[in-house]
Coordinates of N, CA and C in Angstrom, one line a residue:
M1 N -0.7 107.4 -69.1 CA -1.5 106.2 -68.8 C -2.5 106.0 -69.8
S2 N -2.6 104.8 -70.4 CA -3.5 104.5 -71.5 C -4.9 104.1 -70.9
Q3 N -5.8 104.1 -71.8 CA -7.2 103.7 -71.4 C -7.2 102.3 -70.8
N4 N -6.4 101.3 -71.5 CA -6.4 100.0 -71.0 C -5.8 99.8 -69.6
D5 N -4.8 100.6 -69.3 CA -4.2 100.6 -67.9 C -5.2 101.1 -66.9
L6 N -5.9 102.1 -67.3 CA -6.9 102.7 -66.4 C -8.1 101.7 -66.2
D7 N -8.5 101.1 -67.2 CA -9.6 100.1 -67.1 C -9.1 98.9 -66.2
K8 N -7.9 98.5 -66.4 CA -7.3 97.4 -65.6 C -7.3 97.8 -64.1
R9 N -6.8 99.0 -63.8 CA -6.8 99.4 -62.4 C -8.2 99.6 -61.8
I10 N -9.1 100.0 -62.6 CA -10.5 100.1 -62.1 C -11.0 98.7 -61.8
A11 N -10.8 97.8 -62.7 CA -11.3 96.4 -62.5 C -10.7 95.8 -61.2
E12 N -9.4 96.0 -61.0 CA -8.7 95.5 -59.8 C -9.3 96.1 -58.5
A13 N -9.5 97.4 -58.6 CA -10.0 98.1 -57.4 C -11.5 97.6 -57.1
Q14 N -12.2 97.4 -58.2 CA -13.6 96.9 -58.0 C -13.6 95.5 -57.5
A15 N -12.7 94.6 -57.9 CA -12.6 93.3 -57.4 C -12.2 93.2 -55.9
K16 N -11.4 94.1 -55.5 CA -11.0 94.2 -54.1 C -12.2 94.6 -53.2
I17 N -13.0 95.6 -53.7 CA -14.1 96.1 -53.0 C -15.2 95.0 -53.0
D18 N -15.4 94.3 -54.1 CA -16.4 93.2 -54.1 C -16.0 92.1 -53.1
A19 N -14.7 91.7 -53.1 CA -14.3 90.6 -52.2 C -14.5 91.0 -50.7
R20 N -14.4 92.3 -50.4 CA -14.5 92.7 -49.1 C -16.0 92.9 -48.7
E21 N -16.9 93.3 -49.6 CA -18.3 93.5 -49.3 C -19.2 92.3 -49.5
R22 N -18.7 91.3 -50.3 CA -19.6 90.2 -50.7 C -20.1 89.4 -49.5
P23 N -19.3 89.1 -48.4 CA -19.9 88.4 -47.3 C -21.1 89.1 -46.6
K24 N -21.1 90.4 -46.6 CA -22.2 91.1 -46.0 C -23.4 90.9 -46.8
Y25 N -23.3 91.0 -48.1 CA -24.5 90.8 -48.9 C -25.0 89.3 -48.9
M26 N -24.1 88.4 -48.8 CA -24.5 87.0 -48.8 C -25.1 86.7 -47.5
A27 N -24.7 87.2 -46.4 CA -25.3 87.0 -45.1 C -26.7 87.5 -45.0
A28 N -26.9 88.7 -45.6 CA -28.3 89.3 -45.7 C -29.2 88.4 -46.5
G29 N -28.7 87.8 -47.6 CA -29.5 87.0 -48.4 C -29.9 85.7 -47.7
K30 N -28.9 85.1 -47.0 CA -29.2 83.9 -46.2 C -30.3 84.2 -45.1
G31 N -30.2 85.3 -44.5 CA -31.2 85.7 -43.5 C -32.5 85.9 -44.0
M32 N -32.6 86.5 -45.2 CA -33.9 86.7 -45.8 C -34.5 85.4 -46.3
G33 N -33.7 84.5 -46.8 CA -34.2 83.2 -47.2 C -34.7 82.4 -46.0
L34 N -34.0 82.5 -44.9 CA -34.4 81.8 -43.7 C -35.7 82.3 -43.2
G35 N -35.9 83.6 -43.2 CA -37.1 84.3 -42.8 C -38.3 83.8 -43.7
F36 N -38.1 83.8 -45.0 CA -39.2 83.4 -45.9 C -39.5 81.9 -45.6
R37 N -38.5 81.1 -45.3 CA -38.8 79.7 -45.1 C -39.6 79.5 -43.8
M38 N -39.2 80.3 -42.8 CA -40.0 80.2 -41.5 C -41.4 80.6 -41.7
A39 N -41.6 81.7 -42.5 CA -43.0 82.2 -42.7 C -43.8 81.2 -43.5
S40 N -43.2 80.6 -44.5 CA -44.0 79.7 -45.3 C -44.3 78.4 -44.5
D41 N -43.3 77.9 -43.7 CA -43.6 76.8 -42.8 C -44.7 77.1 -41.9
F42 N -44.7 78.2 -41.3 CA -45.8 78.6 -40.3 C -47.2 78.7 -41.0
A43 N -47.2 79.4 -42.2 CA -48.5 79.5 -42.9 C -49.0 78.2 -43.4
A44 N -48.1 77.3 -43.9 CA -48.5 76.0 -44.3 C -49.1 75.2 -43.2
A45 N -48.5 75.2 -42.0 CA -49.0 74.4 -40.9 C -50.4 74.9 -40.5
V46 N -50.6 76.2 -40.4 CA -51.9 76.7 -40.1 C -53.0 76.4 -41.1
I47 N -52.6 76.5 -42.4 CA -53.6 76.2 -43.5 C -53.9 74.7 -43.4
V48 N -52.9 73.8 -43.3 CA -53.2 72.4 -43.2 C -54.1 72.1 -42.0
G49 N -53.8 72.7 -40.9 CA -54.6 72.4 -39.7 C -56.0 72.9 -39.9
A50 N -56.2 74.0 -40.5 CA -57.6 74.6 -40.8 C -58.3 73.7 -41.7
L51 N -57.6 73.2 -42.8 CA -58.3 72.3 -43.7 C -58.7 71.0 -43.1
L52 N -57.8 70.4 -42.3 CA -58.2 69.2 -41.6 C -59.3 69.4 -40.7
G53 N -59.3 70.5 -39.9 CA -60.4 70.8 -39.0 C -61.7 71.0 -39.8
W54 N -61.7 71.7 -40.9 CA -62.9 71.9 -41.7 C -63.4 70.6 -42.3
G55 N -62.5 69.7 -42.7 CA -62.9 68.4 -43.1 C -63.5 67.5 -42.1
L56 N -63.0 67.6 -40.8 CA -63.7 66.9 -39.7 C -65.0 67.5 -39.4
D57 N -65.2 68.8 -39.5 CA -66.5 69.4 -39.4 C -67.5 68.9 -40.4
A58 N -67.0 68.8 -41.6 CA -67.9 68.4 -42.7 C -68.3 66.9 -42.5
L59 N -67.3 66.1 -42.1 CA -67.5 64.7 -42.0 C -68.3 64.3 -40.8
F60 N -68.1 64.9 -39.6 CA -68.8 64.5 -38.4 C -69.8 65.5 -37.9
G61 N -69.9 66.7 -38.5 CA -70.9 67.7 -38.1 C -70.5 68.4 -36.8
W62 N -69.2 68.6 -36.5 CA -68.8 69.2 -35.3 C -68.7 70.7 -35.3
T63 N -69.2 71.3 -36.3 CA -69.1 72.7 -36.6 C -69.3 73.5 -35.3
P64 N -68.5 74.5 -35.0 CA -67.2 74.9 -35.5 C -66.0 74.3 -34.8
W65 N -66.2 73.3 -33.9 CA -65.2 72.9 -33.1 C -64.0 72.2 -33.8
G66 N -64.3 71.5 -34.9 CA -63.2 70.9 -35.7 C -62.3 71.9 -36.3
L67 N -62.9 73.0 -36.9 CA -62.1 74.0 -37.5 C -61.3 74.8 -36.4
L68 N -61.9 75.1 -35.3 CA -61.2 75.8 -34.3 C -60.0 74.9 -33.7
S69 N -60.3 73.6 -33.5 CA -59.2 72.7 -33.0 C -58.1 72.6 -34.1
G70 N -58.5 72.5 -35.3 CA -57.5 72.4 -36.4 C -56.7 73.6 -36.5
L71 N -57.3 74.8 -36.3 CA -56.5 76.1 -36.4 C -55.5 76.1 -35.2
M72 N -56.0 75.7 -34.0 CA -55.1 75.7 -32.9 C -53.9 74.8 -33.0
L73 N -54.2 73.5 -33.5 CA -53.2 72.6 -33.7 C -52.2 73.0 -34.8
G74 N -52.8 73.6 -35.9 CA -51.9 74.2 -36.9 C -51.0 75.3 -36.4
F75 N -51.5 76.1 -35.6 CA -50.7 77.2 -35.0 C -49.6 76.6 -34.1
V76 N -49.9 75.7 -33.3 CA -48.9 75.0 -32.5 C -47.8 74.4 -33.3
A77 N -48.3 73.6 -34.3 CA -47.3 73.0 -35.2 C -46.5 74.0 -36.0
G78 N -47.0 75.1 -36.4 CA -46.3 76.1 -37.1 C -45.2 76.8 -36.2
V79 N -45.6 77.1 -35.0 CA -44.6 77.6 -34.0 C -43.5 76.7 -33.7
R80 N -43.9 75.4 -33.6 CA -42.9 74.4 -33.3 C -41.9 74.3 -34.5
N81 N -42.4 74.3 -35.7 CA -41.5 74.3 -36.9 C -40.6 75.5 -37.0
V82 N -41.1 76.7 -36.7 CA -40.3 77.9 -36.7 C -39.2 77.8 -35.6
V83 N -39.6 77.4 -34.4 CA -38.6 77.2 -33.4 C -37.5 76.2 -33.8
A84 N -37.9 75.1 -34.3 CA -36.9 74.1 -34.7 C -36.0 74.6 -35.8
T85 N -36.5 75.3 -36.8 CA -35.7 75.9 -37.9 C -34.8 77.0 -37.3
A86 N -35.3 77.8 -36.4 CA -34.4 78.8 -35.8 C -33.3 78.2 -35.0
S87 N -33.6 77.1 -34.3 CA -32.6 76.5 -33.5 C -31.5 75.9 -34.3
K88 N -31.9 75.2 -35.4 CA -30.9 74.7 -36.3 C -30.0 75.7 -37.0
A89 N -30.6 76.9 -37.3 CA -29.9 78.0 -37.9 C -28.9 78.5 -36.9
N90 N -29.4 78.7 -35.7 CA -28.5 79.2 -34.6 C -27.4 78.3 -34.3
L91 N -27.7 77.0 -34.3 CA -26.6 76.0 -34.0 C -25.6 76.0 -35.1
A92 N -26.0 76.1 -36.4 CA -25.1 76.2 -37.5 C -24.3 77.5 -37.5
D93 N -24.9 78.6 -37.1 CA -24.1 79.8 -36.9 C -23.0 79.7 -35.9
N94 N -23.4 79.1 -34.7 CA -22.4 78.9 -33.7 C -21.3 78.0 -34.0
N95 N -21.6 77.0 -34.8 CA -20.5 76.0 -35.2 C -19.6 76.6 -36.3
T96 N -20.1 77.3 -37.2 CA -19.3 77.8 -38.3 C -18.8 79.2 -38.2
G97 N -19.5 80.0 -37.3 CA -19.2 81.4 -37.2 C -19.7 82.2 -38.4
E98 N -20.5 81.6 -39.2 CA -21.1 82.3 -40.4 C -22.6 82.2 -40.3
G99 N -23.3 83.0 -41.1 CA -24.7 82.8 -41.2 C -25.4 84.1 -41.2
P100 N -26.7 84.1 -41.1 CA -27.5 85.3 -41.2 C -27.2 86.4 -40.2
G101 N -26.7 86.0 -39.0 CA -26.4 87.1 -38.0 C -25.0 87.6 -38.1
T102 N -24.2 87.1 -39.1 CA -22.8 87.6 -39.2 C -22.6 88.7 -40.1

């Protein structure tokens, strides 16, 4: 058996293993991406709510009620965004049979 034959057999075996293992790695990557998206959506909503509340405090002198209200509204909006994203991802998983949980 020559070196070229051995290299060819190794490459074929590696290709079979990669084809079998690739879906597992891809599913993990999709799940991680979805998790980062949810985290950034939540953080952005809370930050925007806090900034709007702080702006209302500065504009109308409602300190600290504007900031507290903005934080609460931002938290609610962030949770709503995360739930909506999770619902869409779950619906897509159920329809295709693929996704982060597969």
